[in-house]
CSV table of N, CA and C in Angstrom, one decimal:
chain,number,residue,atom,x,y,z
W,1,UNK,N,2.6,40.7,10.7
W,1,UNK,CA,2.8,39.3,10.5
W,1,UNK,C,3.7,39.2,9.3
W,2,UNK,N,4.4,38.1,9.3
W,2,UNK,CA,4.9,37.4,7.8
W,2,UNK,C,4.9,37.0,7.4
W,3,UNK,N,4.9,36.9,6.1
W,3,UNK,CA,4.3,35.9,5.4
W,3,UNK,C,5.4,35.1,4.3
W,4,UNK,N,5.6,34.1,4.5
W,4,UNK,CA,6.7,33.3,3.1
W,4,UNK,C,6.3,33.2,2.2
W,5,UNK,N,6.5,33.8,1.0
W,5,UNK,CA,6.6,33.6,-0.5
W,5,UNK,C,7.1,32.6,-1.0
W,6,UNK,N,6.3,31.5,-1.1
W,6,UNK,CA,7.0,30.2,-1.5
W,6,UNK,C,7.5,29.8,-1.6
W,7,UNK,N,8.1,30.2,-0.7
W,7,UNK,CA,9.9,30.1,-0.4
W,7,UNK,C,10.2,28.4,-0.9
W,8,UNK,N,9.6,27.3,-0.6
W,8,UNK,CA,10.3,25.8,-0.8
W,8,UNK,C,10.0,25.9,-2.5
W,9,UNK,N,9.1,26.2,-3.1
W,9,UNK,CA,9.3,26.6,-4.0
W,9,UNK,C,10.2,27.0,-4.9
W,10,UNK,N,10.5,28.3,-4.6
W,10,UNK,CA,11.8,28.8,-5.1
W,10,UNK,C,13.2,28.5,-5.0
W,11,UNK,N,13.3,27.8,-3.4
W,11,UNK,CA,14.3,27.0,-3.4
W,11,UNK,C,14.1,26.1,-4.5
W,12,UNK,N,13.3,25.2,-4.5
W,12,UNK,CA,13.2,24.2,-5.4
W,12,UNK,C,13.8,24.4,-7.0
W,13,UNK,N,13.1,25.9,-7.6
W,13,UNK,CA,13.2,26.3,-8.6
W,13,UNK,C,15.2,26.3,-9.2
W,14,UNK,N,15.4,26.9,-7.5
W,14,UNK,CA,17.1,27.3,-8.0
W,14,UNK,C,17.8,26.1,-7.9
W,15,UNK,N,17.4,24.5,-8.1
W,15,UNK,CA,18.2,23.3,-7.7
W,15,UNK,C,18.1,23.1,-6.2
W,16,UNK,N,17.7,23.0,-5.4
W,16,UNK,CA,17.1,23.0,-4.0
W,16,UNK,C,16.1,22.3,-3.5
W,17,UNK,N,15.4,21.1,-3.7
W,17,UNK,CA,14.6,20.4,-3.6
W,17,UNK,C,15.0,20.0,-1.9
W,18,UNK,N,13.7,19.8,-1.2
W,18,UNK,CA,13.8,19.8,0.2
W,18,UNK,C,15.0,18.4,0.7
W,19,UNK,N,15.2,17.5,-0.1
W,19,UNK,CA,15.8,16.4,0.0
W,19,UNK,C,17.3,16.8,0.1
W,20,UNK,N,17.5,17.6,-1.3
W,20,UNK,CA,18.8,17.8,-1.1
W,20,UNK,C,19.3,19.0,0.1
W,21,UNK,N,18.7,19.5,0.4
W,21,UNK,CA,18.5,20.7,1.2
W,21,UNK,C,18.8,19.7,2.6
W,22,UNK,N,18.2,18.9,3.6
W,22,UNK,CA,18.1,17.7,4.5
W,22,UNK,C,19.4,16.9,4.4
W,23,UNK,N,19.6,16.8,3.1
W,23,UNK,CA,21.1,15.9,3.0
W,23,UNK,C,21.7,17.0,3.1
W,24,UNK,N,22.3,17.6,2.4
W,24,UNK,CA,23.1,18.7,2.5
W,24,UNK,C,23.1,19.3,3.7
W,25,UNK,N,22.6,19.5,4.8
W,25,UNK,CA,22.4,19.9,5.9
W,25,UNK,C,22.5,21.3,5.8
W,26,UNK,N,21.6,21.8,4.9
W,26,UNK,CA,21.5,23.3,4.6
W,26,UNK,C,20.4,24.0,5.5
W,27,UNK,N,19.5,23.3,5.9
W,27,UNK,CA,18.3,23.8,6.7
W,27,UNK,C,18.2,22.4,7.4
W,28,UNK,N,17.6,22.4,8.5
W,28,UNK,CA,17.1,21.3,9.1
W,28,UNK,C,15.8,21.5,8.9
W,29,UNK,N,15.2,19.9,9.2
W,29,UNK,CA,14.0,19.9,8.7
W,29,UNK,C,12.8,20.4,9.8
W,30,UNK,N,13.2,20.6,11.1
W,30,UNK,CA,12.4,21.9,12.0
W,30,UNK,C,12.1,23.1,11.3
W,31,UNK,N,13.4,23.7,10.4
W,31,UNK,CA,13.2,25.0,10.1
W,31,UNK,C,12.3,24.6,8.6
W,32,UNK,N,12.5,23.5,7.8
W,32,UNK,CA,11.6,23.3,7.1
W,32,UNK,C,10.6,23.4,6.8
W,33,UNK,N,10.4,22.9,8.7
W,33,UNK,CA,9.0,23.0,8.8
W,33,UNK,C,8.0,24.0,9.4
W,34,UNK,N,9.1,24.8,10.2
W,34,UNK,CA,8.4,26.0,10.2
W,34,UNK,C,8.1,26.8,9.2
W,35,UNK,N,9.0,27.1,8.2
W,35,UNK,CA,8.5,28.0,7.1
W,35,UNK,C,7.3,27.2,6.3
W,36,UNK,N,6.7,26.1,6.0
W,36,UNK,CA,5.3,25.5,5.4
W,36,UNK,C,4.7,25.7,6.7
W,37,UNK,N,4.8,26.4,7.8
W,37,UNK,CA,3.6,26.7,8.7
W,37,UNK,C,3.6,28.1,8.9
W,38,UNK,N,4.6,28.6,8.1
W,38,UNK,CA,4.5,29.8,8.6
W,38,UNK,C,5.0,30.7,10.0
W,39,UNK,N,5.7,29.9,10.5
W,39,UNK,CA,6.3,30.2,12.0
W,39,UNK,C,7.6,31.1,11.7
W,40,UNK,N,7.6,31.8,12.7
W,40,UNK,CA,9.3,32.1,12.1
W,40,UNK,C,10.6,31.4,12.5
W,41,UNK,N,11.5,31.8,11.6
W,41,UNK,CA,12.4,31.5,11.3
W,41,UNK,C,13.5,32.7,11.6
W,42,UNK,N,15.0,32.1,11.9
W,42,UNK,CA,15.7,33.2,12.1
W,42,UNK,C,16.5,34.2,10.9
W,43,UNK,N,17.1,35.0,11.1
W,43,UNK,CA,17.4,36.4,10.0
W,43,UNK,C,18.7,35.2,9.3
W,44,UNK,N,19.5,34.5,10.0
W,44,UNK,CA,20.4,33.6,9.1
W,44,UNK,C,19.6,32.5,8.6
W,45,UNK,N,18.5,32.6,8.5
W,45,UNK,CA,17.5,31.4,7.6
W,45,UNK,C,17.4,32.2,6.3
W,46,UNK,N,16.4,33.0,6.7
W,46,UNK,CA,16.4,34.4,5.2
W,46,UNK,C,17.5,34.6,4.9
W,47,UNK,N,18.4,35.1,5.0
W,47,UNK,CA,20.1,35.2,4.5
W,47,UNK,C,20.2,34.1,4.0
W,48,UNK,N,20.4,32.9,4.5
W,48,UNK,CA,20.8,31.4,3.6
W,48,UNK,C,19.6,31.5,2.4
W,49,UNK,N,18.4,31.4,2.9
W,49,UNK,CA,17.7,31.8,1.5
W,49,UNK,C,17.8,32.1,0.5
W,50,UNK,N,18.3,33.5,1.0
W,50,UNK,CA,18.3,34.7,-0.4
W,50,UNK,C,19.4,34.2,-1.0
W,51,UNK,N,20.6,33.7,-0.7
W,51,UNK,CA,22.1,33.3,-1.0
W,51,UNK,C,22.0,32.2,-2.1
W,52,UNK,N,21.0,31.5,-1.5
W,52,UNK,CA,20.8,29.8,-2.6
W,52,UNK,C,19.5,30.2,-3.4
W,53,UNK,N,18.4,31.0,-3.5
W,53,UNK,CA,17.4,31.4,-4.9
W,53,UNK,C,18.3,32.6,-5.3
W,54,UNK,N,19.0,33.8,-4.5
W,54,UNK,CA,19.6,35.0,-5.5
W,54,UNK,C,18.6,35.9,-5.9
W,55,UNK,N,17.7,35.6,-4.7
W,55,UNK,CA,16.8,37.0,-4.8
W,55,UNK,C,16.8,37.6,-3.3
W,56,UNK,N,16.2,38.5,-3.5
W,56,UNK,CA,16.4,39.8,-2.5
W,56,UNK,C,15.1,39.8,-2.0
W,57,UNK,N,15.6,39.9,-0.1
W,57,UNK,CA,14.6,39.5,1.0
W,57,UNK,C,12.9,39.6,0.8
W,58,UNK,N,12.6,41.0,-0.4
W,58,UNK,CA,11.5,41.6,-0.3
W,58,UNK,C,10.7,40.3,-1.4
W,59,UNK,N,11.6,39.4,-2.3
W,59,UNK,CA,11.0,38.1,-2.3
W,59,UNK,C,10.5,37.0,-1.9
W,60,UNK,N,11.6,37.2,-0.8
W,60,UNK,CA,11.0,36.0,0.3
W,60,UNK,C,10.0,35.9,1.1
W,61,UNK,N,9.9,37.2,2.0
W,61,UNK,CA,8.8,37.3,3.0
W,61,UNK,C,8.1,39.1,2.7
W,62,UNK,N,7.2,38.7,3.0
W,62,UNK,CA,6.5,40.1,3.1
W,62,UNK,C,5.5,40.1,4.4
W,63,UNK,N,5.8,41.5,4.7
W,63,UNK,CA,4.9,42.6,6.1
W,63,UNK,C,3.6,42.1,6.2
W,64,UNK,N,2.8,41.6,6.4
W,64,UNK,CA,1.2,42.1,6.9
W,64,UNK,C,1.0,42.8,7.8
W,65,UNK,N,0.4,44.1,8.2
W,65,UNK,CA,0.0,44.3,9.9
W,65,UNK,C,-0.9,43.4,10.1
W,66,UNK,N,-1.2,43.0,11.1
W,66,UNK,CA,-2.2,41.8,11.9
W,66,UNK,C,-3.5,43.2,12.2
């Protein structure tokens, strides 16, 4: 399983607040809202991620086995 590391969070941290993220049409708010449920998301979601906090993937998400 995967798990997101606070990812809106961090967004938030690097100037990213979900608002501007929605206006800017950087993420849509489906994929918003999958990541606060935990659903996945696609490999160009984590890539946009890591690009706008400037951390590296093993920040974003981490492994669980189920």
């Amino acid at each position: 399983m995967i798990i997101y590391l606070d990812v809106i969070d961090k967004l938030s941290k690097a100037g990213y607040n979900t608002t501007r993220i929605r206006r800017e049409k950087i993420l849509s708010e489906h994929t918003l809202q999958n990541i606060r449920e935990g659903k996945s998301v696609t490999l160009n979601t984590i890539n946009t991620i890591c690009k706008l906090t400037g951390l590296p993937v093993e920040k974003i998400i981490e492994y669980h086995p189920d």
